[in-house]
Coordinates of C-alpha atoms in Angstrom, one line a residue:
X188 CA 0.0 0.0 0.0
X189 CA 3.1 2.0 0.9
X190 CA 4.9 1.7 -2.2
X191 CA 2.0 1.8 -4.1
X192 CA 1.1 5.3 -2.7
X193 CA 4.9 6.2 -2.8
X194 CA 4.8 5.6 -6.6
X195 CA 1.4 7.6 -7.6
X196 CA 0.6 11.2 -7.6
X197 CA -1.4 12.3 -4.6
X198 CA -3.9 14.6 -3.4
X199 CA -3.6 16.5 -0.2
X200 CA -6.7 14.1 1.4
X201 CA -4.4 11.2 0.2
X202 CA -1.4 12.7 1.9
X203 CA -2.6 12.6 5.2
X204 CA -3.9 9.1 5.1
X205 CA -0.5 8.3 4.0
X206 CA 0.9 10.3 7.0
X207 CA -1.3 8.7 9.3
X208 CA -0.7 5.3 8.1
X209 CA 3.0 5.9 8.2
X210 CA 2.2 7.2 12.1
X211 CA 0.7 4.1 12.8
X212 CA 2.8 1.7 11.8
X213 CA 5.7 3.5 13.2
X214 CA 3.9 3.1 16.7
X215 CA 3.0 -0.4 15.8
X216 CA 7.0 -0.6 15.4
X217 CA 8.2 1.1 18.6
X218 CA 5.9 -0.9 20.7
X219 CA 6.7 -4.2 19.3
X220 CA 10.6 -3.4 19.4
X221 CA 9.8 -2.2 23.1
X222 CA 8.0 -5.6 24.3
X223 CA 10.8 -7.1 22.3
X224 CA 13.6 -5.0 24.3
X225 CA 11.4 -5.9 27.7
X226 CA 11.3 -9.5 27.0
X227 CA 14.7 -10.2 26.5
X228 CA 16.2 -8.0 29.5
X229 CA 13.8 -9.7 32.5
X230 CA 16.5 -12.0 33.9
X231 CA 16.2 -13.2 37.4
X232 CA 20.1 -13.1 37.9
X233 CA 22.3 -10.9 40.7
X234 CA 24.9 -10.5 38.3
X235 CA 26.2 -6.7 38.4
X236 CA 26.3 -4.3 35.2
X237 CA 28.5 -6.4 33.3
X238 CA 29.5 -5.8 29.5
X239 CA 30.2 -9.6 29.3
X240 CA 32.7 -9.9 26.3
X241 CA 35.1 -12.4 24.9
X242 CA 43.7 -15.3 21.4
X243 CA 43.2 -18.3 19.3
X244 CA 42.9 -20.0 15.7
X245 CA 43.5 -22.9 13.4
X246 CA 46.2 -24.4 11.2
X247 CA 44.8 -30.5 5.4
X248 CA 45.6 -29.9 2.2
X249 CA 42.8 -28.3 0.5
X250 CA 42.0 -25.1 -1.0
X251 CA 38.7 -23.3 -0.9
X252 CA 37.6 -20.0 -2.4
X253 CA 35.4 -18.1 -0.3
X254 CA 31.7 -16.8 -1.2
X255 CA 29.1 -15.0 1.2
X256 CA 27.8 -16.7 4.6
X257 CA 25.1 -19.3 5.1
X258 CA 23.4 -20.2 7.7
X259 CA 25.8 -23.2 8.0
X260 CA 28.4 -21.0 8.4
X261 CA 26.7 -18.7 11.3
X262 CA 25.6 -21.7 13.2
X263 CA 28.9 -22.8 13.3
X264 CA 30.2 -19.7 14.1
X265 CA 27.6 -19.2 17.1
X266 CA 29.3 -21.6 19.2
X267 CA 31.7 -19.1 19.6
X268 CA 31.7 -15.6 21.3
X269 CA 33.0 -12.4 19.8
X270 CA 32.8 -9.3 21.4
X271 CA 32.1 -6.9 18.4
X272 CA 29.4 -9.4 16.3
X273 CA 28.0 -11.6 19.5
X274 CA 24.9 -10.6 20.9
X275 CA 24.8 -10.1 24.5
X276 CA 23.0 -12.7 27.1
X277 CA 21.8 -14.3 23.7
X278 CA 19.9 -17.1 25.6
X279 CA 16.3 -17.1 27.4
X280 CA 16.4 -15.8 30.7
X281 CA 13.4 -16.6 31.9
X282 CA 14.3 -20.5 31.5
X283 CA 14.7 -21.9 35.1
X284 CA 17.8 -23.1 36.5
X285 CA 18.1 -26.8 36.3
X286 CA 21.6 -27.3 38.1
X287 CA 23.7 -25.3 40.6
X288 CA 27.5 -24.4 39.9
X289 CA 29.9 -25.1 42.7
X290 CA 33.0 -22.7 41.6
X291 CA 36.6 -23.1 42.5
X292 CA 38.6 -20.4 41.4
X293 CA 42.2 -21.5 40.3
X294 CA 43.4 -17.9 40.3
X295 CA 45.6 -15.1 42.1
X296 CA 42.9 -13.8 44.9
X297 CA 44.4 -10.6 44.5
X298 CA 43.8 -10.3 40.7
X299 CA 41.7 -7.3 40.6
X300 CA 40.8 -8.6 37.1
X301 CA 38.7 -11.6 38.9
X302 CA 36.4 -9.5 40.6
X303 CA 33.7 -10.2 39.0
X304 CA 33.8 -13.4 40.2
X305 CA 35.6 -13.5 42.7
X306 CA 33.8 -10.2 45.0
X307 CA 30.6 -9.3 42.1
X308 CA 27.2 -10.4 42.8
X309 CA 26.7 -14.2 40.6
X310 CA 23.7 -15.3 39.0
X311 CA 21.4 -17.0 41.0
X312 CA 22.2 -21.1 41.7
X313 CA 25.9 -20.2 41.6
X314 CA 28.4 -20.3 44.8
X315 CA 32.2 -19.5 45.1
X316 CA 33.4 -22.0 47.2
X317 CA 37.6 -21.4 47.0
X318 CA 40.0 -19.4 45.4
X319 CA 43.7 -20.4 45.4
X320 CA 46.5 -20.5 43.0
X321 CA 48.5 -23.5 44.0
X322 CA 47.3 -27.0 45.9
X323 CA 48.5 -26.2 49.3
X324 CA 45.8 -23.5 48.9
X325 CA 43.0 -25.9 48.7
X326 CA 41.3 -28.3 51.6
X327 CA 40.7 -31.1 49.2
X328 CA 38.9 -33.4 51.5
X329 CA 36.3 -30.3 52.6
X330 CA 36.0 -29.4 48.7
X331 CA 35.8 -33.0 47.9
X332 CA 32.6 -32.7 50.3
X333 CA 31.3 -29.7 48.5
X334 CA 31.1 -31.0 45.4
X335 CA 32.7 -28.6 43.7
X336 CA 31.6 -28.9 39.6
X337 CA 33.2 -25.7 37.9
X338 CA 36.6 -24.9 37.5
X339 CA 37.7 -21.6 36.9
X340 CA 41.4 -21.1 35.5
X341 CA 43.4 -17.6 35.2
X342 CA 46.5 -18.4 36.9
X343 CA 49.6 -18.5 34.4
X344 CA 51.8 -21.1 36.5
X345 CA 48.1 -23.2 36.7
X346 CA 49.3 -26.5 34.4
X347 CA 50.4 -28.7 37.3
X348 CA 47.3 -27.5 39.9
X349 CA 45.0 -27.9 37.2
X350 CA 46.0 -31.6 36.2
X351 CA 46.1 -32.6 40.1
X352 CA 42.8 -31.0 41.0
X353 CA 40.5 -32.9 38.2
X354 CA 42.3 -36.0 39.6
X355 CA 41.1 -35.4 43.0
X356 CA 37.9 -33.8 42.2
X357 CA 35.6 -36.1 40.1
X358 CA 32.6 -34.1 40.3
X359 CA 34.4 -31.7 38.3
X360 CA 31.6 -30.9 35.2
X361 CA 33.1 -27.6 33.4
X362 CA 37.0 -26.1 32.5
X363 CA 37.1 -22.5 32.0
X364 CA 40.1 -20.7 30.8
X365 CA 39.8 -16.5 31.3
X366 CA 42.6 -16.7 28.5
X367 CA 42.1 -17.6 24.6
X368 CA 45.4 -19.1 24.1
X369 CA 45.5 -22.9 26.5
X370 CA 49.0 -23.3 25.9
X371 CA 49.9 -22.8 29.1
X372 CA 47.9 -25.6 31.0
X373 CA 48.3 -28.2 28.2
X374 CA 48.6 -31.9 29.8
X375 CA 48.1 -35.0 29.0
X376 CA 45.7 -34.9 32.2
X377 CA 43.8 -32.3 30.6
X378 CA 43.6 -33.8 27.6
X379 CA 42.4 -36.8 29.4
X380 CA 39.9 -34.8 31.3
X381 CA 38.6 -33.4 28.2
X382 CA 36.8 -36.6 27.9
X383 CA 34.5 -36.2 30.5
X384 CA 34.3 -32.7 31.5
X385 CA 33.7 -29.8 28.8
X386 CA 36.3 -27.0 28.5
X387 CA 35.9 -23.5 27.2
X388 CA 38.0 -20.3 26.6
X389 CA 37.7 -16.6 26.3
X390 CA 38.6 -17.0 22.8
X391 CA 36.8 -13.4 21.1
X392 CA 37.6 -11.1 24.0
X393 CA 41.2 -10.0 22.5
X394 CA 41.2 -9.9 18.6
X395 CA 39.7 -6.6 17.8
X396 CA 42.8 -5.2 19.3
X397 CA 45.2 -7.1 17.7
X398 CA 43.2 -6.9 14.3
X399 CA 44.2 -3.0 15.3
X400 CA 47.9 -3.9 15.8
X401 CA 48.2 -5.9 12.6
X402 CA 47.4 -2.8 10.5
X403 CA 49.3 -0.5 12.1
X404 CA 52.3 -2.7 11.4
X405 CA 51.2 -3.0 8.0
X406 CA 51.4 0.6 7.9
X407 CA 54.6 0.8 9.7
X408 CA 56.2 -1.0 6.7
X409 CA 54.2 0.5 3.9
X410 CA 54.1 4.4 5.0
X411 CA 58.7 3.6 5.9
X412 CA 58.0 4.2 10.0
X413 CA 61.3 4.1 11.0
X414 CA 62.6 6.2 8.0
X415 CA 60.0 8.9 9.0
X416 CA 60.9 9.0 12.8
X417 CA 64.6 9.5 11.4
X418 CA 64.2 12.3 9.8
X419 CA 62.2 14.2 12.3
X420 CA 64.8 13.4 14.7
X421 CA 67.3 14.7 12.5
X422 CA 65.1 17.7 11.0
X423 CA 65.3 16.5 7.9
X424 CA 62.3 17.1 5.5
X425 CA 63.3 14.8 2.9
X426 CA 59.6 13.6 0.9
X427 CA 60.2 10.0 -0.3
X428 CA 57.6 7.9 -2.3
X429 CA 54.7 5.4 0.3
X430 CA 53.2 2.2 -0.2
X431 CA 49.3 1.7 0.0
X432 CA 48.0 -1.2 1.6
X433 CA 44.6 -0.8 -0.7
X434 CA 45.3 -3.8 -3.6
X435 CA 48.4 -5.5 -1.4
X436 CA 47.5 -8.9 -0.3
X437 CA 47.2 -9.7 3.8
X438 CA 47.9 -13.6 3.8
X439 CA 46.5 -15.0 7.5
X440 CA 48.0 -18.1 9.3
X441 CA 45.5 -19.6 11.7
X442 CA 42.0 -18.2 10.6
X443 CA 40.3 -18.2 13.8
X444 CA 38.6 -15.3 15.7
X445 CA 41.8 -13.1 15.9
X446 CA 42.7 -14.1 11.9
X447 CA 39.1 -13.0 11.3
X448 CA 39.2 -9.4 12.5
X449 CA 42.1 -8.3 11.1
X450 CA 40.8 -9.8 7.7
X451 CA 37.4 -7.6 8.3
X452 CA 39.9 -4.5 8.9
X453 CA 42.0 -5.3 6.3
X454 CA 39.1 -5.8 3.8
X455 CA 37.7 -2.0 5.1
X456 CA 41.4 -0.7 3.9
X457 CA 40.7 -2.9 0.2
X458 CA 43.3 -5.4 1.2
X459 CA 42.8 -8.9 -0.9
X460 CA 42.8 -11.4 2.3
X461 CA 43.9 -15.1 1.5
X462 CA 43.7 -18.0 4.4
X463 CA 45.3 -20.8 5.4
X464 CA 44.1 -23.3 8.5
X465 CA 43.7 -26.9 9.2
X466 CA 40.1 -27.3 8.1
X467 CA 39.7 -24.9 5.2
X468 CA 36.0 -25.7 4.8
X469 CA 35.3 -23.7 8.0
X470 CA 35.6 -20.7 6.3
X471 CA 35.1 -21.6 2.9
X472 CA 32.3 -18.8 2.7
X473 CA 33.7 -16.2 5.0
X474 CA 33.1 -13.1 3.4
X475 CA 36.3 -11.6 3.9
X476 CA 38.6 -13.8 2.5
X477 CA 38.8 -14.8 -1.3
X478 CA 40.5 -18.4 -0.6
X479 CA 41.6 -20.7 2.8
X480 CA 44.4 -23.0 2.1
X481 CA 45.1 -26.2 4.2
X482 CA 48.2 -26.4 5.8
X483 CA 50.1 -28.2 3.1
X484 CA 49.9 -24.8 1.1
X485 CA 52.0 -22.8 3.8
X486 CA 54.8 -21.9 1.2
X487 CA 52.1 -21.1 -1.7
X488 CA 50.4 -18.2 0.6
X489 CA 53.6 -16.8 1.6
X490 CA 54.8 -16.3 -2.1
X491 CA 51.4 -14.4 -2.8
X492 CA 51.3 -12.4 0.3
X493 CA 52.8 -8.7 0.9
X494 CA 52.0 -9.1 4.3
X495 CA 51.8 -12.6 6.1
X496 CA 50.1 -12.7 9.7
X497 CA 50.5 -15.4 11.8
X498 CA 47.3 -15.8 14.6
X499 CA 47.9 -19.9 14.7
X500 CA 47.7 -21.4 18.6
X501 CA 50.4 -22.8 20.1
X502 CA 50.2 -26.7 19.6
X503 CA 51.9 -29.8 19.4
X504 CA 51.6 -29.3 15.5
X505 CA 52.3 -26.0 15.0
X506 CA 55.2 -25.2 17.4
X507 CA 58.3 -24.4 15.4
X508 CA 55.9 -25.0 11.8
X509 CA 56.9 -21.7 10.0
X510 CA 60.9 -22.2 9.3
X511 CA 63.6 -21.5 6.4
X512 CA 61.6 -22.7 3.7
X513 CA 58.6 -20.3 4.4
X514 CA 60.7 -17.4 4.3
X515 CA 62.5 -18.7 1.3
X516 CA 59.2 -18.6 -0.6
X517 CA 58.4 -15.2 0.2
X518 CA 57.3 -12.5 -1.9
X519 CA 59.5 -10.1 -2.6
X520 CA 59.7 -7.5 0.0
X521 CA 57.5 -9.7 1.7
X522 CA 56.3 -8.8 5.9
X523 CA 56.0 -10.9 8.8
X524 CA 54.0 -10.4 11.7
X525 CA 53.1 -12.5 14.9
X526 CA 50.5 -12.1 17.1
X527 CA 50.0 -15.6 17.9
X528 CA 52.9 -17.2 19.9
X529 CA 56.7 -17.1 19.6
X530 CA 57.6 -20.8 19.0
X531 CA 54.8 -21.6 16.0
X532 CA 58.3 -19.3 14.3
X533 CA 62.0 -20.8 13.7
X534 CA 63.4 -17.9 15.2
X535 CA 66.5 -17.9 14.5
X536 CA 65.9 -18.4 10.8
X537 CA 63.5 -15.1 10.7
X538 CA 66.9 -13.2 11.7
X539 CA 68.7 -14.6 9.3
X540 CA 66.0 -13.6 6.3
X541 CA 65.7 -9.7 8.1
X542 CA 69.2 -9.4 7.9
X543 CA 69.5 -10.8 4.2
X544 CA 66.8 -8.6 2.9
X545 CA 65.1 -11.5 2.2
X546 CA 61.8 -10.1 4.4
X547 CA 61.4 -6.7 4.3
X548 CA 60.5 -6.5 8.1
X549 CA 58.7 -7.8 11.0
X550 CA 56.2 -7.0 13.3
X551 CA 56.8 -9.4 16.5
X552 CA 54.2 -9.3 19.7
X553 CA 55.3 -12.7 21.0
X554 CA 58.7 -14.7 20.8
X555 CA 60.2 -17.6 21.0
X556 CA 61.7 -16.7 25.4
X557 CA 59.8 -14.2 26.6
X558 CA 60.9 -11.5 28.3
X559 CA 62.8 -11.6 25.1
X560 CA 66.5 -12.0 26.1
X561 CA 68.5 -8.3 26.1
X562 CA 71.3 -10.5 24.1
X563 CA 68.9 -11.3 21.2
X564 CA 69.6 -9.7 17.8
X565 CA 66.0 -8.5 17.0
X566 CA 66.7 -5.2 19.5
X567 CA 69.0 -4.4 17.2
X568 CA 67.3 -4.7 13.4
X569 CA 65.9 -1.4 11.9
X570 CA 62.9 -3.5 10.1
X571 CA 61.5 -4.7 13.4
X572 CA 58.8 -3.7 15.3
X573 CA 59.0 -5.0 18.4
X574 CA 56.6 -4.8 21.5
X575 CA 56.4 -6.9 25.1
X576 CA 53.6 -9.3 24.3
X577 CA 51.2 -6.6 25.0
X578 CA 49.1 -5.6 21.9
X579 CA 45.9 -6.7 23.2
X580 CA 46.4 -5.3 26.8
X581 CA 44.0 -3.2 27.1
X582 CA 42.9 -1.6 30.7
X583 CA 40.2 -3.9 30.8
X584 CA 41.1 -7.2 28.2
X585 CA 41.3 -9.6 31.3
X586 CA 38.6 -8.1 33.4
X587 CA 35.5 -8.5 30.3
X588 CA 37.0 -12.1 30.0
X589 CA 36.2 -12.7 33.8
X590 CA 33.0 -11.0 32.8
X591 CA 32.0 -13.1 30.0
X592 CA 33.0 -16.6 32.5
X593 CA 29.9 -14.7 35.1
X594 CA 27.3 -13.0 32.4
X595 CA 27.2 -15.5 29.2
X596 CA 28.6 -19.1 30.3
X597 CA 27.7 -19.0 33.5
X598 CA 23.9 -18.3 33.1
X599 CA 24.0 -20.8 30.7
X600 CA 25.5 -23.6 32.6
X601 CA 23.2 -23.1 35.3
X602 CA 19.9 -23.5 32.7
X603 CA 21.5 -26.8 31.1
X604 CA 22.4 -24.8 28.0
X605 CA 25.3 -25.5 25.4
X606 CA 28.4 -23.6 26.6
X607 CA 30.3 -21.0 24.2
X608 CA 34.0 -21.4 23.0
X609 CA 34.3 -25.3 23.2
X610 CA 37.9 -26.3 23.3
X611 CA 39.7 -29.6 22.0
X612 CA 42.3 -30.2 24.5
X613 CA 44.0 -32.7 22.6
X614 CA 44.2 -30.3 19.6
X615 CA 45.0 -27.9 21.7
X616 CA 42.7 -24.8 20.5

């Protein structure tokens, strides 16, 4: 009736019933998007005003050419949480809670990033019953009484604790990491574990701001940082000829949540974005990339990249993966940059190609001994850019991961629901 109207010439009597039938349905509109709004917010939780958001990827020989998303694709993707596209407390709050959660809190107790947990208000059905960072901290036979069914990790020395705790605590239901990356607690006990008791991360909290650090050190290389930083320091105003990143090619190891975002950024800047990861179908319609190679095909997207990004996890398969050969197949004037962890990277063989020429530079976040060692020779290259594993530090990065553990898995635990960010602790991501 709208369109027909829209399309006709009208009289004034046929302008104001168009008026008032636009006034109509816009009311019809607000008041259904308000009864929507009302619906969804009417949870009977004591969580606090949270913001509940959420460092990880993947690494088989095939290629696949990416189209637009399918619902395939977005169910998929729904098991995981991402900050920037998730929606918040996407689950039905009015469901009752069929299960309590009996926390312990494997954790620094004076980590002011736990708070929410550790000193907030939890949803209804949940209890706190110990925090402690080491075993001698815990009463095992009084826990053991207790019941205890959720474990939450966030302590970086936790690998030991963790394995002896689900040996002593059968009743043990749920894992949850506050960090993306499990690295640091892989055992063959959790591993084990994993077979029995489900185990989730905080895998979407921290890639926006590394997406953020992956162009700027794009941009470092292609706008000649350090040669501009020279010359002011020396006065000199020299004008030399840039690069633009818009038509360069941004090739991604490890196309998980963090490989994603800076693909979404680097598609905003008209970058071409090519793939590679262990199951390529997963992404064989992402939107922002134009292919996904397996893994076999390592040496074929570093020959057609002008910038290579590696996101991978740290795993048994992927420590020490990118070596000689990879930077041997570079693209000319070719640039590296890590963001996922130091030892996925032969090191010592990515000094070697910075010093030859043979990569133009490097933008490094993690490395292979960190704090990086004063006597290594990266401090001293000109094409490196080199920061303290901090790039997706934010004043808050830790303390939204806590929050997503309280506001979105922890709600859902307690109503039987699936749990967001499964993780495979044999595959280690």
């Amino acid at each position: 009736f709208l369109l027909i109207h829209c399309c006709m010439p009208m009289k004034t009597t046929d302008w104001k019933a168009f008026m008032f039938l636009s006034l109509s349905l816009r009311s019809a509109t607000s008041a259904f998007s308000s009864t929507t709004r009302t619906a969804r917010t009417s949870l009977s939780t004591r969580s606090s005003s949270c913001h509940f958001f959420v460092r990880q990827s993947s690494i088989a020989p095939t290629t696949t050419s990416c189209t637009a998303t399918t619902t395939a694709t977005r169910s998929m993707s729904s098991q995981f949480w991402n900050r920037e596209e998730s929606s918040k407390q996407n689950f039905d709050k009015n469901k009752p809670i069929v299960k309590q959660a009996k926390i312990v809190s494997l954790s620094d107790a004076n980590d002011p990033a736990n708070d929410p947990l550790h000193k907030g208000d939890l949803p209804e059905g949940s209890s706190l019953l110990k925090i402690g960072s080491k075993m001698e901290d815990f009463d095992i036979p009084a826990l053991q009484k207790e019941e205890p069914n959720v474990l939450f990790v966030s302590h970086p020395l936790s690998r030991q604790p963790l394995g002896e705790l689900l040996g002593v605590l059968p009743t043990i239901e749920w894992v949850h990491m506050r960090s993306a990356g499990i690295d640091f607690v892989a055992s063959e006990a959790l591993s084990e574990a994993n077979k029995r008791v489900f185990i989730s991360n905080a895998k979407g909290s921290f890639s926006s701001t590394l997406a953020e650090y992956t162009m700027m050190a794009c941009a470092y290389f292609a706008k000649d940082l350090p040669r501009l930083l020279k010359q002011k320091n020396n006065r000199n105003w020299e004008k030399y000829s840039v690069l633009e990143l818009r038509g360069a090619t941004l090739g991604i190891i490890g196309y998980g949540d963090i490989g994603r975002a800076a693909a979404k950024l680097a598609t905003a800047y008209g970058m071409k974005v090519i793939a590679l990861r262990r199951n390529p179908n997963r992404s064989s319609e992402d939107p922002y990339c134009s292919t996904v190679y397996g893994s076999m095909e390592m040496n074929k997207l570093f020959a057609e990249s002008d910038y290579v990004l590696c996101s991978a996890p740290l795993t048994p398969e992927t420590k020490g993966m990118i070596t000689k050969e990879q930077f041997d197949a570079a693209k000319e004037d070719c640039c590296f940059i890590n963001v996922g962890r130091g030892p996925i990277v032969d090191e010592d063989a990515l000094i070697v190609a910075l010093k030859s020429g043979k990569i133009k530079g490097a933008g490094l976040d993690v490395f292979s001994m960190e704090p990086l060692p004063e006597s290594s020779e990266l401090w001293d290259l000109d094409n490196v850019l080199l920061s303290p594993h901090n790039m997706d530090q934010t004043d808050t990065f830790m303390f939204e991961a806590t929050e997503f553990f309280v506001g979105e898995n922890l709600p859902r635990f307690l109503q039987g629901e699936t749990l967001l960010n499964p993780v495979d602790a044999a595959a280690g991501y």
